[in-house]
XYZ file of C-alpha atoms in Angstrom:
245
model
C 21.023 26.120 -7.677
C 22.461 25.103 -4.297
C 26.200 24.738 -3.738
C 28.007 23.216 -0.760
C 31.050 25.237 0.232
C 33.654 22.571 -0.507
C 32.192 21.146 -3.718
C 33.183 22.158 -7.245
C 31.303 23.681 -10.188
C 32.725 23.317 -13.710
C 31.815 26.768 -15.066
C 32.349 25.837 -18.722
C 30.018 22.841 -18.499
C 27.494 24.887 -16.543
C 27.540 27.547 -19.275
C 26.973 24.844 -21.889
C 23.979 23.577 -19.917
C 22.650 27.105 -19.418
C 22.472 27.663 -23.189
C 19.612 25.152 -23.306
C 17.440 27.136 -20.920
C 14.210 28.632 -22.294
C 12.305 31.601 -20.837
C 9.569 29.332 -19.474
C 11.861 26.685 -17.956
C 10.887 25.642 -14.428
C 13.520 23.026 -13.599
C 16.756 21.714 -15.055
C 18.120 18.340 -13.954
C 21.739 17.550 -14.775
C 23.759 14.308 -14.723
C 20.734 12.240 -15.847
C 22.795 9.183 -16.641
C 20.015 7.249 -18.378
C 19.826 9.794 -21.213
C 21.836 9.565 -24.434
C 20.889 13.112 -25.407
C 19.312 16.103 -23.712
C 15.542 16.452 -23.496
C 13.296 19.480 -23.218
C 9.894 18.533 -21.840
C 7.223 21.174 -22.396
C 3.833 20.773 -20.761
C 4.980 17.989 -18.450
C 2.360 15.243 -18.255
C 1.434 13.258 -15.168
C 3.199 10.202 -16.589
C 6.379 12.187 -17.217
C 6.288 13.528 -13.656
C 6.224 9.945 -12.399
C 9.294 9.141 -14.445
C 11.078 12.250 -13.225
C 10.374 11.271 -9.634
C 12.685 8.285 -10.214
C 9.774 5.990 -11.009
C 10.476 4.901 -14.538
C 12.808 5.488 -17.459
C 14.656 8.543 -16.098
C 16.979 8.204 -13.125
C 17.699 11.733 -11.982
C 20.077 12.865 -9.253
C 17.486 13.764 -6.650
C 19.799 16.061 -4.649
C 19.430 19.828 -5.001
C 23.080 20.114 -6.042
C 22.286 18.643 -9.453
C 19.216 20.784 -10.073
C 18.669 24.346 -11.273
C 15.462 25.894 -9.948
C 13.857 28.918 -11.537
C 12.506 31.555 -9.216
C 9.055 31.841 -10.786
C 8.294 28.170 -10.073
C 9.228 28.576 -6.420
C 7.481 31.894 -5.809
C 4.288 31.113 -7.750
C 3.851 27.821 -5.894
C 5.250 29.006 -2.538
C 7.779 26.168 -2.503
C 10.495 26.013 0.133
C 12.423 23.487 2.185
C 10.613 21.796 5.045
C 12.542 23.120 8.044
C 11.565 20.067 10.088
C 13.820 17.914 7.895
C 17.603 17.649 8.222
C 18.045 14.599 5.964
C 16.037 14.041 2.788
C 14.819 17.638 2.611
C 16.216 17.932 -0.912
C 14.357 14.823 -2.071
C 11.029 16.007 -0.661
C 11.608 19.499 -2.056
C 12.329 18.094 -5.526
C 9.191 15.963 -5.462
C 7.121 19.073 -4.740
C 8.894 21.012 -7.499
C 8.326 18.237 -10.053
C 4.660 18.125 -9.130
C 4.321 21.897 -9.736
C 6.546 22.180 -12.845
C 5.269 22.583 -16.406
C 8.514 22.766 -18.388
C 11.609 20.752 -17.518
C 15.025 20.245 -19.110
C 16.998 17.020 -18.644
C 20.667 16.793 -19.517
C 23.244 14.051 -19.116
C 25.967 16.653 -18.683
C 27.650 16.915 -15.315
C 28.818 20.258 -13.961
C 28.700 19.610 -10.201
C 31.322 17.540 -8.378
C 30.963 16.340 -4.795
C 34.143 16.565 -2.759
C 33.564 15.558 0.832
C 31.907 12.702 2.704
C 28.360 13.542 3.640
C 27.561 14.251 7.295
C 24.437 12.093 6.980
C 26.720 9.060 7.322
C 27.857 10.082 10.791
C 25.813 9.138 13.832
C 23.292 11.788 14.738
C 20.502 11.262 17.214
C 18.179 13.419 15.128
C 18.479 11.012 12.162
C 15.792 8.871 13.776
C 13.257 11.675 14.258
C 14.107 13.002 10.802
C 13.430 9.687 9.070
C 10.136 9.158 10.907
C 8.970 12.643 9.928
C 10.219 12.194 6.349
C 8.282 8.914 6.103
C 5.142 10.669 7.340
C 5.230 13.584 4.866
C 6.276 11.498 1.837
C 3.633 8.887 2.627
C 1.004 11.633 2.671
C 2.419 13.145 -0.544
C 2.262 9.890 -2.501
C -1.072 8.752 -1.088
C -2.589 11.983 -2.383
C -1.522 10.959 -5.920
C -3.906 7.967 -5.886
C -1.941 6.085 -8.547
C -0.637 2.508 -8.556
C 2.712 3.415 -10.098
C 3.247 6.129 -7.515
C 2.445 3.568 -4.821
C 5.519 1.596 -5.879
C 7.705 4.633 -5.264
C 6.168 5.098 -1.839
C 6.874 1.452 -1.042
C 10.474 1.846 -2.125
C 10.951 4.991 -0.016
C 9.594 3.198 3.049
C 11.984 0.286 2.570
C 14.902 2.650 1.892
C 14.005 4.573 5.037
C 14.203 1.613 7.377
C 17.431 0.474 5.692
C 18.808 4.004 6.174
C 18.080 3.733 9.896
C 19.939 0.440 10.138
C 23.103 1.735 8.457
C 22.993 5.390 9.451
C 21.473 5.365 12.923
C 21.604 2.010 14.674
C 24.944 0.678 13.397
C 27.000 3.875 13.934
C 25.167 4.404 17.224
C 26.403 1.036 18.454
C 29.941 1.745 17.281
C 29.843 5.017 19.214
C 28.396 3.255 22.282
C 25.133 5.188 22.210
C 23.215 1.954 22.765
C 23.756 -1.816 22.787
C 22.914 -4.293 20.041
C 19.989 -5.495 22.161
C 18.648 -1.962 22.642
C 19.055 -1.196 18.937
C 17.289 -4.382 17.828
C 14.420 -3.722 20.235
C 13.894 -0.202 18.893
C 14.296 -1.383 15.283
C 11.580 -3.977 15.888
C 9.149 -1.326 17.159
C 9.749 0.936 14.151
C 9.640 -1.901 11.603
C 6.297 -3.078 12.921
C 4.678 0.358 12.621
C 2.140 0.883 9.821
C 4.499 3.237 7.932
C 7.018 0.444 7.321
C 5.755 -3.070 8.090
C 3.569 -3.577 5.016
C 6.426 -2.569 2.708
C 9.363 -4.473 4.214
C 7.990 -7.830 3.056
C 7.793 -6.790 -0.630
C 10.470 -8.807 -2.421
C 9.864 -6.973 -5.705
C 11.646 -3.947 -4.210
C 14.979 -5.772 -4.188
C 15.647 -4.824 -7.804
C 16.157 -1.243 -6.618
C 18.704 -2.122 -3.922
C 22.345 -3.130 -3.677
C 23.252 -6.469 -2.118
C 23.784 -5.075 1.383
C 20.407 -3.335 1.317
C 18.640 -6.432 -0.010
C 20.107 -8.369 2.901
C 18.655 -5.940 5.432
C 15.221 -5.979 3.804
C 15.130 -9.782 3.705
C 16.188 -10.123 7.335
C 13.630 -7.544 8.446
C 10.889 -9.306 6.462
C 11.653 -12.419 8.549
C 11.584 -10.376 11.765
C 15.279 -11.053 12.427
C 15.966 -7.714 14.111
C 19.038 -8.681 16.155
C 20.565 -10.425 13.142
C 19.778 -7.383 10.972
C 21.785 -5.150 13.294
C 24.715 -7.566 13.466
C 24.735 -8.036 9.673
C 24.668 -4.252 9.231
C 27.647 -3.893 11.555
C 29.625 -6.502 9.621
C 28.764 -4.985 6.236
C 29.651 -1.508 7.418
C 33.024 -2.703 8.662
C 33.796 -4.579 5.438
C 32.720 -1.848 3.042
C 31.596 1.556 4.326
C 29.141 3.246 1.958
C 30.324 6.139 -0.189
C 28.598 9.491 -0.441
C 25.479 9.228 -2.626
């Protein structure tokens, strides 16, 4: 389990969750809001792994803070964080863990409480390089699955990635005078038209996974309205800044 210094663990709830652990448990996901009761999944099937990867019926908290990892899973499969990633490393790490796991526990109980705004929402120049690298490794990961349902997840991650750049790189970068709206829209155009993003931005069926502000960005990008996308992102961010997670 990973704990940020300023966040809070409810020890009583954690102990209650821990009582469900079996000797052969590989992963435990908490705060699975879609569940009415806890589930113990032994011999995880390929279909169940898809669901656990936020593809179907289960919507797990993908961050490492909500997950308990058991050492044997990590050591036997030589799993560790990709040190090239500064944002999204927990998501990619969890995907690898789910792929390797055989026995998983899901609980709707919550023992971890986030306290502070996430630094990912501040402007950082490395957010751009991070997202491009994250898109590369996740695209390779999902393409290796060779499954139509997994393809949908890959499409969604690509769309979420370009939306992330709008709200968490270009918009704050403009506010902090790192570049102009024109410069941002020009760079956004180049990224959006790359093969890692362009074929996914136009997929309207992805909108069901997004909030209104994110749908707006996807729709504008699908119409190649890059300058308007940046301006709309600036307005939305001023009206209602996004909360952590």
